[in-house]
XYZ file of N, CA and C in Angstrom:
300
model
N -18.198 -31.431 14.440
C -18.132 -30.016 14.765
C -18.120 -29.214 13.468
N -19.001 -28.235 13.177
C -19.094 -27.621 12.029
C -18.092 -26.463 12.142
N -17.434 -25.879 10.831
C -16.522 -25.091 10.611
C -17.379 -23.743 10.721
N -16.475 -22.723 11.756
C -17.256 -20.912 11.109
C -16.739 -20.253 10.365
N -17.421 -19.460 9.644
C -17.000 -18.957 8.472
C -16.862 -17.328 8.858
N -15.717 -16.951 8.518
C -14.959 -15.882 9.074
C -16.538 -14.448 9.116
N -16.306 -13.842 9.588
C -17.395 -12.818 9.845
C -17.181 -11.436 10.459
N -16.067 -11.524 10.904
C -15.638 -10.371 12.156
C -15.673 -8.956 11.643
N -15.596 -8.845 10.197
C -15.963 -7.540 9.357
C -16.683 -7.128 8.837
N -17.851 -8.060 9.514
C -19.639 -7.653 8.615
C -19.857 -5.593 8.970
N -19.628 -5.494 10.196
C -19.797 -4.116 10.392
C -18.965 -2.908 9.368
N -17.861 -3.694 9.147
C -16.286 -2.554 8.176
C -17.222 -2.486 6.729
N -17.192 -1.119 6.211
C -17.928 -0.868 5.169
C -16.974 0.747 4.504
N -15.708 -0.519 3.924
C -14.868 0.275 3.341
C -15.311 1.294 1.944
N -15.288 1.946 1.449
C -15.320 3.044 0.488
C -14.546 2.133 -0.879
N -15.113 2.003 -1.990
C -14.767 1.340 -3.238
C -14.123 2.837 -3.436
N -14.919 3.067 -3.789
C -14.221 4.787 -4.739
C -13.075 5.255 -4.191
N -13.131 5.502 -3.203
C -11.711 5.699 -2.310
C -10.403 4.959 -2.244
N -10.797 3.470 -2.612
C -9.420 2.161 -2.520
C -9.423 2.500 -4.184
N -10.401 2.714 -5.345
C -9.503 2.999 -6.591
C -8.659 4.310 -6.932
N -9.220 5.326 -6.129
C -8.666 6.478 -6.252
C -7.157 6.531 -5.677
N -7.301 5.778 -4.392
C -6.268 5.804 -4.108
C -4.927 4.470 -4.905
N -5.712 3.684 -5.473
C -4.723 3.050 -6.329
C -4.343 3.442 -7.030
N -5.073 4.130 -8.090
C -4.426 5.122 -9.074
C -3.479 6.101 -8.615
N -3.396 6.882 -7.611
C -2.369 8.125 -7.266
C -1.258 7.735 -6.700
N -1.370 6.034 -5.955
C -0.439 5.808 -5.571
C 0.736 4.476 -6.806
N -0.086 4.344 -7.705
C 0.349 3.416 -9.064
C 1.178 5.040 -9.697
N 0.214 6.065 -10.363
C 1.006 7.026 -10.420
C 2.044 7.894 -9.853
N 1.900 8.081 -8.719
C 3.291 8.309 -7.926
C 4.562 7.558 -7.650
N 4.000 5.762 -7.877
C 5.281 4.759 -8.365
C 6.277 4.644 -9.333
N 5.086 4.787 -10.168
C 5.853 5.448 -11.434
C 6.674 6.493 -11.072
N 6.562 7.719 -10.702
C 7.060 9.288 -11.700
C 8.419 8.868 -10.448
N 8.332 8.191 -9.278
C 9.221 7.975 -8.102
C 10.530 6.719 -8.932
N 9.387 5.862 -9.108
C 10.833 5.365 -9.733
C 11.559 5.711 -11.645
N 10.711 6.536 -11.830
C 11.526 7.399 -13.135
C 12.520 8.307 -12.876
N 11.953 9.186 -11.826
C 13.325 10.416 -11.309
C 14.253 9.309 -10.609
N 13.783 8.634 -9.819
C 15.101 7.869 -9.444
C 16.406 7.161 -10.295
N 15.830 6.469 -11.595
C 16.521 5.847 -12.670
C 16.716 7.113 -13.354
N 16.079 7.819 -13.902
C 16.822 9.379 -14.548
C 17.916 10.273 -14.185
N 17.616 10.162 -12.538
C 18.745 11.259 -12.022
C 19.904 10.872 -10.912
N 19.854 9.257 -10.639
C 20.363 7.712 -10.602
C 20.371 8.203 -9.129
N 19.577 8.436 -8.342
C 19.428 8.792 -6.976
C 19.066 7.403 -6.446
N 20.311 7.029 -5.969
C 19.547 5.582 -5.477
C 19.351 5.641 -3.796
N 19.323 6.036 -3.229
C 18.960 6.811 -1.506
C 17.537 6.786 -1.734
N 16.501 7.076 -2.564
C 15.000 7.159 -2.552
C 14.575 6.014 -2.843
N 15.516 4.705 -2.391
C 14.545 3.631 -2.854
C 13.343 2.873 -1.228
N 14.293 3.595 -0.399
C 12.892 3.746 0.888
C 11.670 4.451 0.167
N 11.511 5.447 -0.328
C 10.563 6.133 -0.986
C 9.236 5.579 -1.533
N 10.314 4.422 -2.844
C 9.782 3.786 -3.474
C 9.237 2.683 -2.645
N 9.631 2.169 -2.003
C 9.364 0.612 -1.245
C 7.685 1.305 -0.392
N 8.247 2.415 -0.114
C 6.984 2.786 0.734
C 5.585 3.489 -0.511
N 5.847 3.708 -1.164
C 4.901 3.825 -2.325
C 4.413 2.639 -2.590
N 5.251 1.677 -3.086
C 4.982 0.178 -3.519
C 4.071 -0.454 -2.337
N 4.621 -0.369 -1.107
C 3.610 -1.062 -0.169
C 2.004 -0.565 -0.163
N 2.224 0.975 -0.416
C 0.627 1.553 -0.237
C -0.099 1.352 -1.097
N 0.685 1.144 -2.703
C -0.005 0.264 -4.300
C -0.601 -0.766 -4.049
N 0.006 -1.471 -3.218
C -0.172 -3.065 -3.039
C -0.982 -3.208 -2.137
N -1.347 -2.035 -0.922
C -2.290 -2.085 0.463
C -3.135 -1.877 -0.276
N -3.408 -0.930 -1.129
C -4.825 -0.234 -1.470
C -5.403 -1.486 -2.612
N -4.499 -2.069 -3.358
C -4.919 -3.069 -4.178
C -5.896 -4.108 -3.588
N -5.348 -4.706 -2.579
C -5.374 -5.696 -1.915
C -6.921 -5.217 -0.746
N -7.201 -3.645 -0.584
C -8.349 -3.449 0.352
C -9.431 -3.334 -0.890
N -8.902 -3.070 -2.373
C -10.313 -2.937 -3.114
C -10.420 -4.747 -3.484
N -9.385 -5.570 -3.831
C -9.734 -7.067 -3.441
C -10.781 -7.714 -2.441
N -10.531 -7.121 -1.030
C -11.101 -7.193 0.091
C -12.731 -6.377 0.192
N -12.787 -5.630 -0.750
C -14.155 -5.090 -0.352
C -15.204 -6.247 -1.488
N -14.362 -6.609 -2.546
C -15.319 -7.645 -3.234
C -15.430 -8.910 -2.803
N -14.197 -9.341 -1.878
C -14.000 -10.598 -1.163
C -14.195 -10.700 0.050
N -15.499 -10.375 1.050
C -15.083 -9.791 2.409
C -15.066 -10.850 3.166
N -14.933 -12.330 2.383
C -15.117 -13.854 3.261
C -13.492 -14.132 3.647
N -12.560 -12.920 3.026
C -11.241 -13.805 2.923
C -10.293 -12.941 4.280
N -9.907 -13.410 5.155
C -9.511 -12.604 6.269
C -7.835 -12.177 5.500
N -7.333 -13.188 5.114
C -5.604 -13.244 5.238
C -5.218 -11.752 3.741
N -5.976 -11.777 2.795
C -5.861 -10.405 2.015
C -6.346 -9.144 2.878
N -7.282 -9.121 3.578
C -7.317 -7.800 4.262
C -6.352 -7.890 5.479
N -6.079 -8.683 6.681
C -4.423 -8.723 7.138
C -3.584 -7.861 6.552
N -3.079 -8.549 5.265
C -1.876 -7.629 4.068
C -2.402 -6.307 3.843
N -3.382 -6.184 3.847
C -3.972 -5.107 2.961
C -2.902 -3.868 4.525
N -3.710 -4.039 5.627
C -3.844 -3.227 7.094
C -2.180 -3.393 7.163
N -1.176 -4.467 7.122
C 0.177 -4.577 7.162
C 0.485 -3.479 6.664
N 0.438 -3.716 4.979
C 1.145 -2.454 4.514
C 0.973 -0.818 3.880
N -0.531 -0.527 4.549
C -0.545 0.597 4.637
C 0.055 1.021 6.205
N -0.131 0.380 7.007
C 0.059 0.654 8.404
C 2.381 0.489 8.275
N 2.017 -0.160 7.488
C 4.018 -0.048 7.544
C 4.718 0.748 6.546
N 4.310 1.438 5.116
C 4.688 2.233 4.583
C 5.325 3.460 5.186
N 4.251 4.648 6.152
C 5.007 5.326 6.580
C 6.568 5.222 7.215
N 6.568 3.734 7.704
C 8.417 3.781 8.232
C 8.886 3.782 7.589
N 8.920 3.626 6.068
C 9.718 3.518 4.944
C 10.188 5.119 4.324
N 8.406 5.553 4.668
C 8.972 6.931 4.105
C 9.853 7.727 5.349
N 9.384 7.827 6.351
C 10.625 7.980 7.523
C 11.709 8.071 7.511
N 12.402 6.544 6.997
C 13.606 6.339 6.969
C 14.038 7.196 5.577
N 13.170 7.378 4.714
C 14.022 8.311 3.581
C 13.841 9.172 4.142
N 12.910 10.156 4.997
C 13.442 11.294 4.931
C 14.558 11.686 6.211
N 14.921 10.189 7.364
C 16.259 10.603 7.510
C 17.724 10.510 6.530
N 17.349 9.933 5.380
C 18.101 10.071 4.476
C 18.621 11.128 3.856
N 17.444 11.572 3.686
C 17.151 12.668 2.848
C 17.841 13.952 3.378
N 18.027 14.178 5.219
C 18.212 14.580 6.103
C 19.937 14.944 6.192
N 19.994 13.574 6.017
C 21.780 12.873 6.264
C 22.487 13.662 5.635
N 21.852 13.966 4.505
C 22.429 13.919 3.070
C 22.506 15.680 2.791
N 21.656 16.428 3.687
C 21.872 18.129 3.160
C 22.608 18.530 4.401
């Protein structure tokens, strides 16, 4: 029995320019998020950060996926954690909430 070779995303014709752009703003917003946090020792925004970090790591992982489109289990991760970031930012801003 011969093996198939994954295929189910021949039609998905993700945007390159778009997965670096968005790596960059979201690599830069990691940063300046976790500088005010260690500067002004706000440690309540580390939902913030976690949810920044996931969308660094989604968008990384979909411009991986547009050069690799044979590999199913990196685009999986990729769809995980952009699709799960927003609860992160959520939960900070019931924090954020709690807290004024």
């Amino acid at each position: 029995m011969a093996t198939r070779q994954f295929t189910a995303f021949r039609q998905f014709e993700p945007s390159e320019a778009a997965a670096i752009i968005f790596t960059v703003v979201f690599g830069l917003l990691l940063g300046a998020h976790l500088w005010q946090s260690w500067r002004a020792k706000i440690w309540y925004l580390w939902p913030l950060i976690i949810a920044t970090a996931l969308e660094f790591v989604g968008y990384i992982l979909r411009e991986y996926c547009i050069k690799n489109r044979h590999e199913k289990i990196p685009y999986i991760i990729s769809q995980v954690f952009v699709i799960i970031s927003p609860a992160c930012l959520a939960a900070d801003l019931y924090m954020l909430v709690g807290r004024a």
